[in-house]
Amino acid sequence: MKRRMQSKGLINLMYVPAVLLFALFIFYPFVQGIRVSFTDWNGYSQNYNWVGFDKYKMMFSDKNVWITIKNTIIYGFGSTFFQNILGLAYALFLDSRIRGKGLVRTIVYLPVIISPLIMGYIWYFFFQYDGGAVNDAIGLFGLAPVDWLSKGPVAVWLITFVNTYQYMGTAMIIYLAGLQSIPKDYYEAASIDGAGGWTKFRSVMLPLLMPSITINILINIIGGLKLFDVIVAMTNGGPGYASSSISTMMYNLYFARQDAGYAAALGNTMFVMIAIVSLLALFYLKRKEVKM
Amino acid sequence: MRKFLHGLKYAVLLFIAFLHVIPFYVLINMALKLPTETTSKWRFPVHVSWDNFANAWREADLSRAIFNNVFITASAVALVVIVGALASYPLARHQSRLNTIIYTVSVACLIVPALTILVPLYKFIVDLGGINTYWAAILTQVTFALPMTIFLYTGFINTVPRELDEAGLIDGSSRLGIFFRIILPLLKPITATVIIIMGVQIWNDYQFSIFFLQKVQVQTIPVALSQFISQFSNQLNWVAAGCLIGMMPMTVVYLFLQKYFIKGMADGAIKG
């Protein structure tokens, strides 16, 4: 018995390396970040002053922060919406008996494994003003070239589109797996009860897909709210902060404007924001899953 | 009518495939075109030239970058598998209050966007003398890959019957012995998933690498490309060639192992 107790406690040693890494590279910096956000530290000098809540107050009156938060929400929820709709549509289509669907699945999923930075550059070639592929194409119809990326709101939706194009493959694969796990007799039973196509979709398929929907929405929200690489490649957050996300803005504040205190304050705010959104989404979707 | 629907299905299938290939078609066109040829990006080059590839390879020091990427990704993935699998066993099997807290906190780290702690993390790595070193890049990658890894491993271990552990205990094995002899061999499928998901994430990482790997000698592909592109922003044909080279290694691996990539992703989502 004693030996058993000992070995039970001893197995906890197995997670010590993981806990150490978390402590060093996540918790310690996290606590330091709270400290830094109350200072006017510039990121490299030895001297700094305590400024209390100044940096947080600054955020509320900073127009760019509000634009950035709005953009981040579009990146997060916009991508989530489109990725799920398209991913589900593709999954439904490719779940039917059709030859060549394997090839299409491979093509649609390919962008997922490519660096988002490279994906951003590829699409930059489409939306650039001079000789961009899109302007060339609309030129054929006699339309004047458009400076797509220099208009903030347009750029934000284009970046959302690129992120959707890149990661809808993930949603598609997860929905395909979900669809294939639904027993075929369920549909037959529904048919016998006189259910039509739409009723079958709504009352049989959707509820049983709920776990896939949950995981997709969570992955996409978290991914979208963190968006960084694609933006750097396409607009670098510009013009000004018009298409920046919280991630690119922080990068900018720290390295270009050398306002580490402000960057840390923004980081903490973003942390709280994403944590709340993700937890709410998780609880809401989990409750729905059980109810259905 | 049925024939028509059937035909329509294939038309849609073809259209989807076509739509998704367009970006790569344009990229390849650009990469093969001499900078002097200023025809539309939609048009295939009149003279196919490989010069852009040579220039990008040389100027972005891509051979070095590919080596760095392979080294950092392989080390980080190996470490995350070892540290993650080890940590998950007690967290899944020995659910004391402390362990439940540790599990919850480590999975909660999934939600934390790494960039929110960027400022202090960067400072900490500077203080440790870790800027431009492999070890700092590897350890930070491992740390941020761990929450997902632990989540996947504990989920999988929970599906392994406890009777197996008990049989081992009765046979007189220690807990560690049970882990290495009984549990570890069963973890193969989920380990494949972890390697694929984390391998892609670490291979493509730009957010951390741009901070911790600033010197040319240690740069990974995304960092090297971004520097190259800011330097040669007027040579878009070189940039296109650089992008193609940069995406090639992972694309080749994916095309050969796509069954595992897709299965890995699906398994990971379903176990979660």
Coordinates of C-alpha atoms in Angstrom, one line a residue, chain A residues 69-196:
Chain A
I69 CA -11.0 46.3 -32.0
K70 CA -13.8 46.6 -34.6
N71 CA -11.4 45.0 -37.2
T72 CA -10.4 42.2 -34.9
I73 CA -14.1 41.4 -34.3
I74 CA -14.7 41.3 -38.1
Y75 CA -11.6 39.1 -38.5
G76 CA -12.8 36.8 -35.8
F77 CA -16.5 36.5 -36.4
G78 CA -16.5 37.3 -40.1
S79 CA -14.1 34.5 -40.9
T80 CA -15.9 32.1 -38.5
F81 CA -19.2 32.8 -40.3
F82 CA -17.9 32.3 -43.8
Q83 CA -15.7 29.4 -43.0
N84 CA -18.5 27.5 -41.4
I85 CA -21.1 28.2 -44.1
L86 CA -18.7 27.3 -46.9
G87 CA -17.1 24.4 -45.0
L88 CA -20.5 22.8 -44.4
A89 CA -21.6 23.4 -47.9
Y90 CA -18.5 21.8 -49.3
A91 CA -18.7 18.9 -46.9
L92 CA -22.3 18.2 -47.8
F93 CA -21.4 18.4 -51.5
L94 CA -18.4 16.2 -51.2
D95 CA -20.1 13.7 -49.0
S96 CA -22.3 12.6 -51.9
R97 CA -21.2 9.8 -54.3
I98 CA -19.2 11.6 -56.9
R99 CA -15.9 10.7 -58.5
G100 CA -12.9 13.1 -58.1
K101 CA -14.1 14.4 -54.8
G102 CA -10.8 13.2 -53.2
L103 CA -8.9 15.4 -55.5
V104 CA -11.1 18.4 -54.7
R105 CA -10.8 17.8 -51.0
T106 CA -7.0 17.8 -51.4
I107 CA -7.0 21.1 -53.3
V108 CA -9.4 22.8 -50.9
Y109 CA -7.4 21.7 -47.9
L110 CA -4.0 22.6 -49.4
P111 CA -3.9 26.2 -48.2
V112 CA -4.3 25.1 -44.6
I113 CA -0.7 23.7 -44.5
I114 CA 0.8 26.8 -46.2
S115 CA 2.3 29.6 -44.2
P116 CA -0.4 32.3 -43.7
L117 CA 2.3 34.9 -44.4
I118 CA 2.9 33.3 -47.9
M119 CA -0.9 33.1 -48.4
G120 CA -1.1 36.8 -47.7
Y121 CA 1.6 37.6 -50.3
I122 CA -0.1 35.5 -52.9
W123 CA -3.3 37.4 -52.5
Y124 CA -1.4 40.7 -52.4
F125 CA -0.6 39.9 -56.1
F126 CA -4.4 39.9 -56.7
F127 CA -5.3 43.1 -54.9
Q128 CA -2.3 45.3 -55.5
Y129 CA -3.2 48.4 -57.5
D130 CA -0.6 48.3 -60.3
G131 CA -1.0 45.2 -62.4
G132 CA -2.8 43.3 -59.7
A133 CA -4.6 40.3 -61.0
V134 CA -8.1 41.6 -60.0
N135 CA -7.6 45.0 -61.6
D136 CA -6.4 43.3 -64.8
A137 CA -9.5 41.1 -64.8
I138 CA -12.0 44.0 -64.3
G139 CA -10.0 46.0 -66.8
L140 CA -11.2 43.5 -69.4
F141 CA -14.7 44.7 -68.7
G142 CA -13.6 48.3 -69.1
L143 CA -13.7 49.1 -65.4
A144 CA -11.1 51.4 -63.9
P145 CA -8.6 49.9 -61.5
V146 CA -9.4 50.0 -57.9
D147 CA -6.9 50.6 -55.1
W148 CA -8.3 47.7 -53.0
L149 CA -5.9 47.7 -50.1
S150 CA -5.7 51.4 -49.5
K151 CA -9.4 51.6 -48.4
G152 CA -9.5 50.4 -44.8
P153 CA -13.0 48.8 -44.6
V154 CA -12.5 47.1 -48.0
A155 CA -9.1 45.8 -47.0
V156 CA -10.6 44.4 -43.7
W157 CA -13.1 42.3 -45.7
L158 CA -10.5 41.2 -48.2
I159 CA -8.3 40.0 -45.4
T160 CA -11.3 38.2 -43.9
F161 CA -11.9 36.6 -47.3
V162 CA -8.2 35.5 -47.6
N163 CA -8.4 34.0 -44.1
T164 CA -11.6 32.2 -45.0
Y165 CA -10.2 30.9 -48.2
Q166 CA -7.1 29.6 -46.4
Y167 CA -8.9 27.8 -43.5
M168 CA -12.3 26.8 -44.8
G169 CA -10.6 23.4 -45.6
T170 CA -10.3 22.7 -41.9
A171 CA -14.0 23.3 -41.4
M172 CA -14.8 21.2 -44.4
I173 CA -12.7 18.2 -43.1
I174 CA -14.3 18.4 -39.6
Y175 CA -17.8 18.6 -41.0
L176 CA -17.0 15.7 -43.4
A177 CA -15.9 13.6 -40.4
G178 CA -19.0 14.6 -38.5
L179 CA -21.3 13.7 -41.5
Q180 CA -19.7 10.4 -41.9
S181 CA -20.3 9.5 -38.3
I182 CA -24.1 9.9 -38.6
P183 CA -25.6 6.4 -39.2
K184 CA -27.4 6.2 -42.5
D185 CA -30.5 4.6 -40.9
Y186 CA -31.3 7.9 -39.2
Y187 CA -32.1 9.4 -42.5
E188 CA -34.0 6.4 -43.6
A189 CA -36.1 6.5 -40.4
A190 CA -36.8 10.1 -41.0
S191 CA -37.8 9.4 -44.6
I192 CA -40.2 6.7 -43.5
D193 CA -41.7 9.3 -41.1
G194 CA -42.3 11.4 -44.2
A195 CA -39.5 14.0 -43.7
G196 CA -38.3 15.9 -46.7

